[in-house]
XYZ file of C-alpha atoms in Angstrom:
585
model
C -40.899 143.690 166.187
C -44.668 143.460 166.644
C -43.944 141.923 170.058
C -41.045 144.244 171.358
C -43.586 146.556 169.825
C -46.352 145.547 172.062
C -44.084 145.700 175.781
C -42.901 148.536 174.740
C -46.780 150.112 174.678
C -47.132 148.667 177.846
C -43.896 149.730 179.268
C -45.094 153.513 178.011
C -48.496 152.916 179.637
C -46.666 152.900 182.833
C -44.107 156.078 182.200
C -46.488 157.841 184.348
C -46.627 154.997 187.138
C -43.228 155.051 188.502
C -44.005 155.575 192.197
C -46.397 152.768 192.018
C -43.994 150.619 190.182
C -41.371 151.525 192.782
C -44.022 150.764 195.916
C -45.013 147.193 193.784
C -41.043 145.812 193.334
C -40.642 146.511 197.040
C -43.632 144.480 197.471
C -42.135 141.755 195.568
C -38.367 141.747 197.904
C -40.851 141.920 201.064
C -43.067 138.903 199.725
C -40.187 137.075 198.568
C -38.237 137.497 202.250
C -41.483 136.456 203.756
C -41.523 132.960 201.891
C -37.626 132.863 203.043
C -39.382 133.097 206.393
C -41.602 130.369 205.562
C -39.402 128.073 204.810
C -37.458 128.603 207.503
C -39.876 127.977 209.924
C -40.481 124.765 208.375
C -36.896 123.684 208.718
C -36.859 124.268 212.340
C -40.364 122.653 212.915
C -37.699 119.193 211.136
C -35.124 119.786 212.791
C -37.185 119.513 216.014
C -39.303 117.387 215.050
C -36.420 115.179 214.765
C -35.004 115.527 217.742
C -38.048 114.870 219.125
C -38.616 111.227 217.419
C -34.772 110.535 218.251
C -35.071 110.750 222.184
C -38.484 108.684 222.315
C -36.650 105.884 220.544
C -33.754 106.603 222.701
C -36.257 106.637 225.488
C -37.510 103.573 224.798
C -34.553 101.639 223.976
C -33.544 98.854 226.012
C -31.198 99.104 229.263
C -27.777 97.161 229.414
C -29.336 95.130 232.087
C -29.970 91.342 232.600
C -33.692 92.146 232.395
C -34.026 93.974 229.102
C -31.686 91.129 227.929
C -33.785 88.726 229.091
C -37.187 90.333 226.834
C -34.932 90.545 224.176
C -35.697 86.808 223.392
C -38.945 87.726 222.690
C -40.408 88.340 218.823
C -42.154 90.737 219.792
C -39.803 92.740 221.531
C -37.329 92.112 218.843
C -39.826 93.569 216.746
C -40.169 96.525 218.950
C -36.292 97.485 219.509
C -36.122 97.074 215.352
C -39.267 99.468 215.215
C -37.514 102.142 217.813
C -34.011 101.796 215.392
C -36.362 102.344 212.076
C -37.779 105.434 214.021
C -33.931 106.866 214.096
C -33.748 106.607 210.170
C -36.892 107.916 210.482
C -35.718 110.985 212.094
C -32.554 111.259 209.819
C -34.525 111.479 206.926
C -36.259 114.656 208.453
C -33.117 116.162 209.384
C -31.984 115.563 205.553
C -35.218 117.695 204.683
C -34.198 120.509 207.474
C -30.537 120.308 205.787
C -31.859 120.532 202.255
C -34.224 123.047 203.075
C -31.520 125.523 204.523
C -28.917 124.976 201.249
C -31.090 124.580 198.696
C -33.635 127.337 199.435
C -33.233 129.520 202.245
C -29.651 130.246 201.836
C -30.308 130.562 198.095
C -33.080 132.874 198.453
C -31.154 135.012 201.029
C -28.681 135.595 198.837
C -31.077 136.160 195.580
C -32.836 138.718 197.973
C -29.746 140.886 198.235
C -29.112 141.065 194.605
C -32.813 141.581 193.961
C -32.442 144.567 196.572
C -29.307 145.943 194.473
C -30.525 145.268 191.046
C -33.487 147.659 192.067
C -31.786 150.832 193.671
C -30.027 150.435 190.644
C -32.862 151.007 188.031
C -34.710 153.261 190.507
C -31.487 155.597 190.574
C -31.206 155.376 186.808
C -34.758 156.028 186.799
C -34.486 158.822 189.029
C -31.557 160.204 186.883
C -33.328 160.583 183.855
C -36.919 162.149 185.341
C -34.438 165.018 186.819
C -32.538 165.171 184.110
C -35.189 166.280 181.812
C -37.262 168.016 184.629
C -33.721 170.257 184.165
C -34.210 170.469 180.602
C -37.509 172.036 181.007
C -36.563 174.180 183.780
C -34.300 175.558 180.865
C -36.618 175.468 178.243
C -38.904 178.035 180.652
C -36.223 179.957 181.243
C -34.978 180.563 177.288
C -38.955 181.336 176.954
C -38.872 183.498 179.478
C -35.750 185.844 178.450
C -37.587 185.703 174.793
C -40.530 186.900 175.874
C -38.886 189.949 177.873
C -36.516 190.423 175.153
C -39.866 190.759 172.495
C -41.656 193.374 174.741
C -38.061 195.135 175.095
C -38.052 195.404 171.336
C -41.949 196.395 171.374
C -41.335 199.279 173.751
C -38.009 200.684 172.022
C -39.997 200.540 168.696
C -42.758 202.628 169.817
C -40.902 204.833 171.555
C -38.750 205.356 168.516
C -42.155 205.838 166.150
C -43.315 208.045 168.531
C -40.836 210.594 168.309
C -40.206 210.250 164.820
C -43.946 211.184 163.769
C -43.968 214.057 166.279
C -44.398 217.648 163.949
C -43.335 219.798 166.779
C -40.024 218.569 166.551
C -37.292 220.312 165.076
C -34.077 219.183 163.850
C -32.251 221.037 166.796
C -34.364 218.965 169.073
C -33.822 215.419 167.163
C -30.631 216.004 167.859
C -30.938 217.162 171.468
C -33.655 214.614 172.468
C -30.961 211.711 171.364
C -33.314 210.741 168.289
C -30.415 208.682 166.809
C -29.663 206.982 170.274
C -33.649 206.075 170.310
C -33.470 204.503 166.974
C -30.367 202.170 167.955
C -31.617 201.128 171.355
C -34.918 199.595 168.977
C -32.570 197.883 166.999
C -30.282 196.861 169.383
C -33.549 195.624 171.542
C -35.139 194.063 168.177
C -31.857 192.047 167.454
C -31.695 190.577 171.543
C -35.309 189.598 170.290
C -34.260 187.399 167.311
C -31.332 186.137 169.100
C -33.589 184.936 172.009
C -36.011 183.695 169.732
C -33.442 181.464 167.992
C -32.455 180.407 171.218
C -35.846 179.587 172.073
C -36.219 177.803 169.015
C -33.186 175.761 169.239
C -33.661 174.519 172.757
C -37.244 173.724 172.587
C -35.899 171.913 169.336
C -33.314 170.176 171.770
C -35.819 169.740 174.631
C -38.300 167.691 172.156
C -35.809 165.789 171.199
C -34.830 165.074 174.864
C -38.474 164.537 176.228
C -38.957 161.656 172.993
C -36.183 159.769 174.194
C -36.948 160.140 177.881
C -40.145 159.272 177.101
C -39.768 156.563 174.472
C -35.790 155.283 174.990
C -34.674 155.917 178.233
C -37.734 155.292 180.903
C -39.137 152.416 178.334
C -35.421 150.398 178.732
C -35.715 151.305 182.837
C -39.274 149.875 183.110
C -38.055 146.483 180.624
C -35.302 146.176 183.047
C -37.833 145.832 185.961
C -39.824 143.762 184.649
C -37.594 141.701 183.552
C -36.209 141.744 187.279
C -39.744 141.329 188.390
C -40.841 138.317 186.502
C -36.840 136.622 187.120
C -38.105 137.010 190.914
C -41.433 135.371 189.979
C -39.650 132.484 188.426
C -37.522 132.222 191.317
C -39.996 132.045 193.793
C -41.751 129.297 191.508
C -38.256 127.078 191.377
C -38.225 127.578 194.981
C -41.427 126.489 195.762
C -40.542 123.088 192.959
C -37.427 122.448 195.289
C -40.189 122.450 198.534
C -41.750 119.485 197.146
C -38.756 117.836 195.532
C -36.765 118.092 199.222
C -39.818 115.750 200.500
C -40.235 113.717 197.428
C -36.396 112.485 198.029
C -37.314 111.080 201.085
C -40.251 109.364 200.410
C -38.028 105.918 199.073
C -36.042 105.888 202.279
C -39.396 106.548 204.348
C -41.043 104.229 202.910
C -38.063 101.603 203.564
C -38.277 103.043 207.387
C -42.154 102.385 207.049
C -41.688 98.372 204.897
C -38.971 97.770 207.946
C -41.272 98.286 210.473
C -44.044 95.951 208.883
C -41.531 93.529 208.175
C -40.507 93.535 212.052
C -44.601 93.460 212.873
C -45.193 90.390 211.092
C -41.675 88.695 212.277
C -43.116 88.154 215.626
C -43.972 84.914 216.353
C -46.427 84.089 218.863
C -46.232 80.430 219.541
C -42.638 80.656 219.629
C -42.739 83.493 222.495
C -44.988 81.515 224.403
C -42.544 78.622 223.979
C -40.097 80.847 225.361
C -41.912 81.427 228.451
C -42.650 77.846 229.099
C -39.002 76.955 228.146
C -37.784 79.940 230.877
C -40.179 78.946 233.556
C -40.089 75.608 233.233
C -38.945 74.119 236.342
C -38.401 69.954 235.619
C -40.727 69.087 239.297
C -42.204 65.769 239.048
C -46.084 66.839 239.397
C -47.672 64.720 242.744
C -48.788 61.209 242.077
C -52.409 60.336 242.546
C -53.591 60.294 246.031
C -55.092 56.625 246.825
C -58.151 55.835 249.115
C -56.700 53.615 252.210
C -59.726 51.904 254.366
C -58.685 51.705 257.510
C -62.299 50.176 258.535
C -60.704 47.136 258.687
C -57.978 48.094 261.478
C -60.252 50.045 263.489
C -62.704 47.029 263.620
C -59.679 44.600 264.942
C -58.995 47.407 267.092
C -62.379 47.241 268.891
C -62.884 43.564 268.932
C -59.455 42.830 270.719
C -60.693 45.382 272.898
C -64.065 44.083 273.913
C -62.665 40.443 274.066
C -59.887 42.190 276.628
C -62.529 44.051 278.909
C -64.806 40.428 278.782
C -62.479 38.611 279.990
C -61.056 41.176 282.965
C -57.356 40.961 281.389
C -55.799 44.206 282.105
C -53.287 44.518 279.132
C -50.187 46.067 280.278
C -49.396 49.533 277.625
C -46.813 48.542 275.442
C -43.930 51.614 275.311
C -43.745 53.230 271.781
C -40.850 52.607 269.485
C -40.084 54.621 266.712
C -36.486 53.250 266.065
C -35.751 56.170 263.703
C -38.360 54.330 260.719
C -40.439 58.205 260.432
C -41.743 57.441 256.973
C -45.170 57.579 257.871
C -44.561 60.989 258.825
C -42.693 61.330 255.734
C -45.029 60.094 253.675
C -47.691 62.940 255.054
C -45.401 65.861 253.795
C -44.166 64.810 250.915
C -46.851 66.581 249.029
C -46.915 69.633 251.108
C -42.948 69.654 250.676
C -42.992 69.775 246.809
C -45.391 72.432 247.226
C -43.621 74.497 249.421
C -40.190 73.640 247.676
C -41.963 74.160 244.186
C -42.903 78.025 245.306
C -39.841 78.772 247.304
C -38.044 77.761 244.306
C -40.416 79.840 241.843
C -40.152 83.034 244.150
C -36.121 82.648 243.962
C -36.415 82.583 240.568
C -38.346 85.595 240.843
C -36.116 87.906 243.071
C -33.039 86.765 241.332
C -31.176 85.497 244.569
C -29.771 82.535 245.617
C -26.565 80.489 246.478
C -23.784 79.924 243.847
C -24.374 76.606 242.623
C -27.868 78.021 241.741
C -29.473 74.850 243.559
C -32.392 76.854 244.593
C -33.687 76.976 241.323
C -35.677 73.852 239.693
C -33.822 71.644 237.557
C -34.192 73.193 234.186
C -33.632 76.431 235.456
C -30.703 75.377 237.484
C -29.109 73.411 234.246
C -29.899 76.961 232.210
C -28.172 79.030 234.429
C -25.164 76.424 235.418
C -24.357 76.421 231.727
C -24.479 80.814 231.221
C -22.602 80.652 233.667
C -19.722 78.414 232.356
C -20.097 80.496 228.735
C -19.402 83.629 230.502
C -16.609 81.880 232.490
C -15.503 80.739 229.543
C -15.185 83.950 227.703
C -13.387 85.256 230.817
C -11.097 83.278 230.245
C -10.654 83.598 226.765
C -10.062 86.748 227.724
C -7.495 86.501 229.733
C -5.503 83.909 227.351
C -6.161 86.935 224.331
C -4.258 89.132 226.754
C -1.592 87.057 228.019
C -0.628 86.196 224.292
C -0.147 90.057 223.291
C 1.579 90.758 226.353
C 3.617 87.275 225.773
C 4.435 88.734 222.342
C 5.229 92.382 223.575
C 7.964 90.652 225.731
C 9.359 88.815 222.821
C 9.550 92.551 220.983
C 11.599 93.809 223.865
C 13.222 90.854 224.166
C 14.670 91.420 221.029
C 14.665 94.945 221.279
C 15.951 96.018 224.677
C 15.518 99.896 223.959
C 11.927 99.104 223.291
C 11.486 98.502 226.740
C 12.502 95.855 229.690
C 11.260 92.510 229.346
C 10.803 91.661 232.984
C 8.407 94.584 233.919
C 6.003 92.225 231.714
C 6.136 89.416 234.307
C 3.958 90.329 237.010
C 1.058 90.980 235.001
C 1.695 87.974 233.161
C 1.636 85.834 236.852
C -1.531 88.103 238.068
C -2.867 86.898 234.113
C -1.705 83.080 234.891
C -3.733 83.336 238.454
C -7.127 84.759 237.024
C -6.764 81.992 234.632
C -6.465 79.185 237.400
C -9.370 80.477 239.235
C -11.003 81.239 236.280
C -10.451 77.168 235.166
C -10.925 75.956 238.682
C -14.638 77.907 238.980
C -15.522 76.359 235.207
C -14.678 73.377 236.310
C -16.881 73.634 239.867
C -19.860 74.519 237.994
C -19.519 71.810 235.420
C -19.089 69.661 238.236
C -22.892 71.215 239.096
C -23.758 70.762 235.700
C -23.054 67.028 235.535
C -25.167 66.330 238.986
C -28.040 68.169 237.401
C -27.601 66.411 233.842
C -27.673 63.232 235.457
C -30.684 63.819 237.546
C -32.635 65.228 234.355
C -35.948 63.195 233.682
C -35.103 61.192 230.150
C -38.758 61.098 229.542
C -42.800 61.169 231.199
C -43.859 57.878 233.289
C -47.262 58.149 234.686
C -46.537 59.540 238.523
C -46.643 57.108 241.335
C -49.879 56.467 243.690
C -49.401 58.526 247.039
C -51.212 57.659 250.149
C -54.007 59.439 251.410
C -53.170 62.482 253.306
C -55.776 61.774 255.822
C -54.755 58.131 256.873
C -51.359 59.424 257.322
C -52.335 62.820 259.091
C -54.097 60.329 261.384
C -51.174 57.908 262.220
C -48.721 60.574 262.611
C -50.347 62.543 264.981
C -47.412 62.087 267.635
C -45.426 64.412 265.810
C -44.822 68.005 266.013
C -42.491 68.904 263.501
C -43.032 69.539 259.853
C -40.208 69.043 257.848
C -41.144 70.257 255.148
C -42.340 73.510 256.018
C -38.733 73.775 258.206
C -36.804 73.267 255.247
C -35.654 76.346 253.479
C -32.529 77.365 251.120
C -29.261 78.454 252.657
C -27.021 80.631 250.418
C -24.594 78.124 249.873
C -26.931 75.594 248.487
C -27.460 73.392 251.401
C -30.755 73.590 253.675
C -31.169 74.766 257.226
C -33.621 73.576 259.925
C -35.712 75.215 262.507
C -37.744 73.819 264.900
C -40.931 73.804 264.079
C -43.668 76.474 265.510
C -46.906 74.372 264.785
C -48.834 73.625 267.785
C -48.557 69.859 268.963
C -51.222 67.223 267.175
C -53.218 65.243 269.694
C -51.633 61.567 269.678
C -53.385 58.786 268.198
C -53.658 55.256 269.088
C -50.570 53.591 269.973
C -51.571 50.549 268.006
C -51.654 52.215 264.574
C -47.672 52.847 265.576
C -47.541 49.417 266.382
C -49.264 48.361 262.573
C -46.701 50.722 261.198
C -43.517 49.521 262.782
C -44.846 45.973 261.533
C -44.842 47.123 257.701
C -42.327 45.820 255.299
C -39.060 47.602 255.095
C -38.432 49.361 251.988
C -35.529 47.754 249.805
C -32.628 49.646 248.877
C -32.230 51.211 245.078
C -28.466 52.567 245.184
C -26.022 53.821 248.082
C -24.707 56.977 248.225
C -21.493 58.753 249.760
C -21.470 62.194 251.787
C -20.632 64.984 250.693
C -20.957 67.745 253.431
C -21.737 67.159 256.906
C -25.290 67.414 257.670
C -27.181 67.592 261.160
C -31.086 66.580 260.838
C -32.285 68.521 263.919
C -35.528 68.073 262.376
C -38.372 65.128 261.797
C -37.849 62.940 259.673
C -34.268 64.104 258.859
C -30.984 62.311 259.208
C -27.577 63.229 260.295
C -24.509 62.744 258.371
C -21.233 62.594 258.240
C -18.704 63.747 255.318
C -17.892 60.607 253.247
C -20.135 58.071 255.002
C -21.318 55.085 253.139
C -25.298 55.307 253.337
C -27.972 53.295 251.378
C -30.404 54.834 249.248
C -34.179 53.760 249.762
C -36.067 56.460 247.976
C -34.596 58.825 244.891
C -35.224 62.769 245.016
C -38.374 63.463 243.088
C -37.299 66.624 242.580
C -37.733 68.301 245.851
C -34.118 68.518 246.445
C -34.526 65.524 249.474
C -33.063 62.027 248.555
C -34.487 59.159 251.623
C -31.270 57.125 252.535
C -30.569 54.333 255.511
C -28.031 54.328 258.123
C -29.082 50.572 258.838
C -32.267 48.750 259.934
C -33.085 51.056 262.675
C -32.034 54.678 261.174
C -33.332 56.157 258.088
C -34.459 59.656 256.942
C -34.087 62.464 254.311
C -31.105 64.588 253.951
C -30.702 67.330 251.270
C -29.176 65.595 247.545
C -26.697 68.046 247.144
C -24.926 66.774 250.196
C -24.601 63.373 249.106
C -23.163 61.750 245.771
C -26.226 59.127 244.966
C -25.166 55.733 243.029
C -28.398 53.929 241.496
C -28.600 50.259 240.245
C -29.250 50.496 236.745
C -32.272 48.005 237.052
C -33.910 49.945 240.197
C -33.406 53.619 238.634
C -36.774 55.321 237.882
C -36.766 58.208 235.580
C -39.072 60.784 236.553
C -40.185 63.931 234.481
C -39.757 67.779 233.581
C -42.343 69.796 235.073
């Protein structure tokens, strides 16, 4: 009681606040719509700012092409495509706070608004209500006072005008009764009695009017001004659950974030350096047999002879008749000069192939390893073609059977000519696998089995020097054709003053090289250039010197004719006990 006691003083305090307390409530509604505002602001600033993080990952993810493919092999990368899918759960999570904001709180609020908005007008009108009604009451209170007052002088001036003639001497009885002395007397008592009755009338509604004004002023606006403020402080609390459910929306998130945020790190500290550059080496390596030492040939010796015969000649006035040059197709000295310049060239023709992604089918412009890599992708894909194929000629093998069985299901023999054009693609689809196995095996057999220290070349400026005569280089000529083999053009190098016949002479004198293997044609080939030899499909042909990985194998016709021609023209059979291996590079 002591409580209710004390709101209720306060509540009284305010009876004569009302306007204010009406201008404060609509504060409140205008305050509260303004936080509604808020908060919806902040939703959209989510929403967007997950739409935002969305299209940068989708920006940044990786492109259905053979080059994103090919990074994907990379930790790092990895790390970064598993980064750019955390970032989408990322942006979920913000669209979840977006989403809870609008159902938990705006829409809430909205809706709380409009009953707060009703809930007032309603105790505003009631309040309304009650300061007319007794505004009314008073309005009648004056007006009973009023008529009592006029009725009292009424009475006053009947009375006196009654005493007056009754204490006048000069009056006689004849004039009493001719001056209406008896009507005087009853107007005064008829004017006396309107007095009394408007004084109990007075009495009883100021009574009534009391009463009316305590309960307006101590019932009726006190229950009013509880009801708002017990509207006022429900919108209070409201606002403060509201603003609890802003932090709460975020606080839900934070596990998944922080899952988003441990992914990430988890995808940072996956990557693997060593292993990506292993990668790199792995993809780039090409399987080239690096050049041999280059050995120091004195030719002191032969220029010395060269002299003396000389001299001795001139002494003795011989004239030595010039002995004609033979070259007998032996070109190996020339050869020999350009072997390192052809790896060279070969090595970066094949590196900028690999590069620009072209080539010919049997991928023979690419080194070895390469070559092996991409023969065997391409027999998985070939593969899966054809797996394929087989997956859909065995549903459309048992769709026949169903309308085999079931004629009204449909005719079996509209089946059969897909089922042929399936049985083709499958034939050419077998026939390419087995092709660039075929491929495969060549460059699995030609793979180094492990590193032997390389062999001794000869000096590049002996042989520059005895090859002078010729004006081709061969292996500058060479280049890749699209179907794997090599074409030749004549060479645009200006021609290399000739040297002393005798050092041909020295050369033709060495000791033929022995043979290590034969080999059998493959293709025809025309060497139109130095130090190249011309074949013919499925000629017998010795084998003097193995490809080192150039993509040039040195074979013999017989004593007299021997050159290079391209390997993958010829099928080469080595002797087991004269077989070098030779190593990846």
């Amino acid at each position: 009681m002591e409580t209710g006691g004390k709101v209720m003083l306060k509540v009284q305090e305010l009876r004569d606040q009302f306007d204010n307390l009406e201008k404060h409530t609509q504060w409140g509604i205008d305050f509260v719509e303004r936080y509604t505002k808020f908060v919806k602001e902040r939703s959209e600033i989510e929403l967007n700012y997950a739409k935002q993080i969305r299209n940068l990952s989708k920006k940044y993810q990786p492109k259905k092409n053979s080059r994103e493919e090919e990074e994907n092999k990379y930790s790092s990368c990895r790390a970064f495509l598993s980064t750019l899918n955390e970032l989408q759960d990322y942006a979920g999570q913000h669209e979840l706070v977006a989403e809870n904001l609008t159902a938990q709180i705006i829409a809430e609020l909205a809706k709380y608004t409009q009953e707060l908005k009703a809930e007032r007008k309603s105790h505003f009108h009631d309040g309304r209500k009650a300061q007319q009604q007794i505004e009314n009451s008073w309005k009648q209170l004056e007006a009973c006072k009023r008529r009592f007052e006029r009725d009292c002088k009424e009475a006053d001036r009947a009375q006196q005008y009654f005493e007056k003639m009754d204490a006048d001497i000069n009056v006689t009885k004849a004039d009493v009764e001719k001056r209406c002395y008896n009507k005087a007397r009853q107007q005064s008592q008829m004017r006396h009695q309107m007095a009394s009755d408007s004084k109990n009338e007075y009495a009883a509604y100021l009574q009534k009017f009391n009463q009316e004004q305590n309960d307006h002023y101590y019932t009726i606006i006190p229950n009013i001004f509880q009801k708002i403020q017990d509207m006022e402080e429900k919108r209070i609390e409201r606002l403060g659950e509201s603003m609890r459910t802003f932090a709460e929306v975020d606080r839900q998130i934070l596990p998944i974030v922080g899952k988003c945020l441990d992914g990430i790190t988890t995808a940072a500290e996956s990557i693997e350096s060593k292993n990506d550059s292993k990668q790199v080496v792995d993809s780039y390596k090409s399987g080239f047999e690096p050049p041999g030492d280059v050995e120091f040939e004195d030719y002191g010796q032969a220029m010395k002879r060269a002299v003396s015969e000389t001299s001795l000649s001139n002494s003795r006035g011989e004239s030595k008749p010039e002995k004609p040059t033979k070259r007998q197709g032996k070109l190996w000295p020339f050869i020999k000069k350009n072997k390192l310049s052809l790896k060279l060239l070969t090595l970066n023709s094949h590196m900028r192939s690999l590069i620009e992604g072209s080539g010919p089918e049997d991928f023979s412009h690419l080194p070895p390893e390469q070559r092996r890599k991409k023969l065997q992708a391409k027999i998985d894909d070939l593969n899966k073609d054809i797996q394929k194929e087989m997956d859909q000629r065995d549903a459309l093998t048992k769709m026949k059977d169903v309308y085999i069985k079931n004629p009204q299901m449909g005719d079996p023999t509209s089946l059969d000519p897909r089922l042929g054009e399936i049985a083709q693609n499958i034939d050419k689809l077998q026939a390419e696998v087995q092709k660039f196995e075929g491929w495969l095996a060549e460059v699995e057999g030609r793979m180094p089995v492990k590193s032997d220290p390389p062999t001794k070349r000869q000096s590049a400026v002996f042989e520059t020097q005895n090859n002078a005569p010729v004006t081709n280089n061969c292996a500058q000529d060479r280049e890749s054709s699209p179907d794997g083999s090599y074409t030749e053009e004549p060479s645009s190098e200006p021609p290399v003053k000739a040297a002393d016949p005798e050092f041909d002479d020295e050369f033709e004198e060495e000791e033929v090289l022995p043979t290590i293997g034969t080999c059998k044609a493959l293709y025809p080939f025309e060497g139109t250039n130095e130090g190249t030899i011309s074949i013919t499909e499925g000629e017998l042909l010795y084998v003097i010197e193995e490809d080192k990985g150039d993509g040039w194998t040195r074979v013999r016709r017989n004593e007299e004719q021997e050159g290079y021609v391209p390997t993958s023209y010829v099928e080469v059979f080595l002797d087991n006990n004269t077989k070098e291996p030779w190593r990846d590079w």
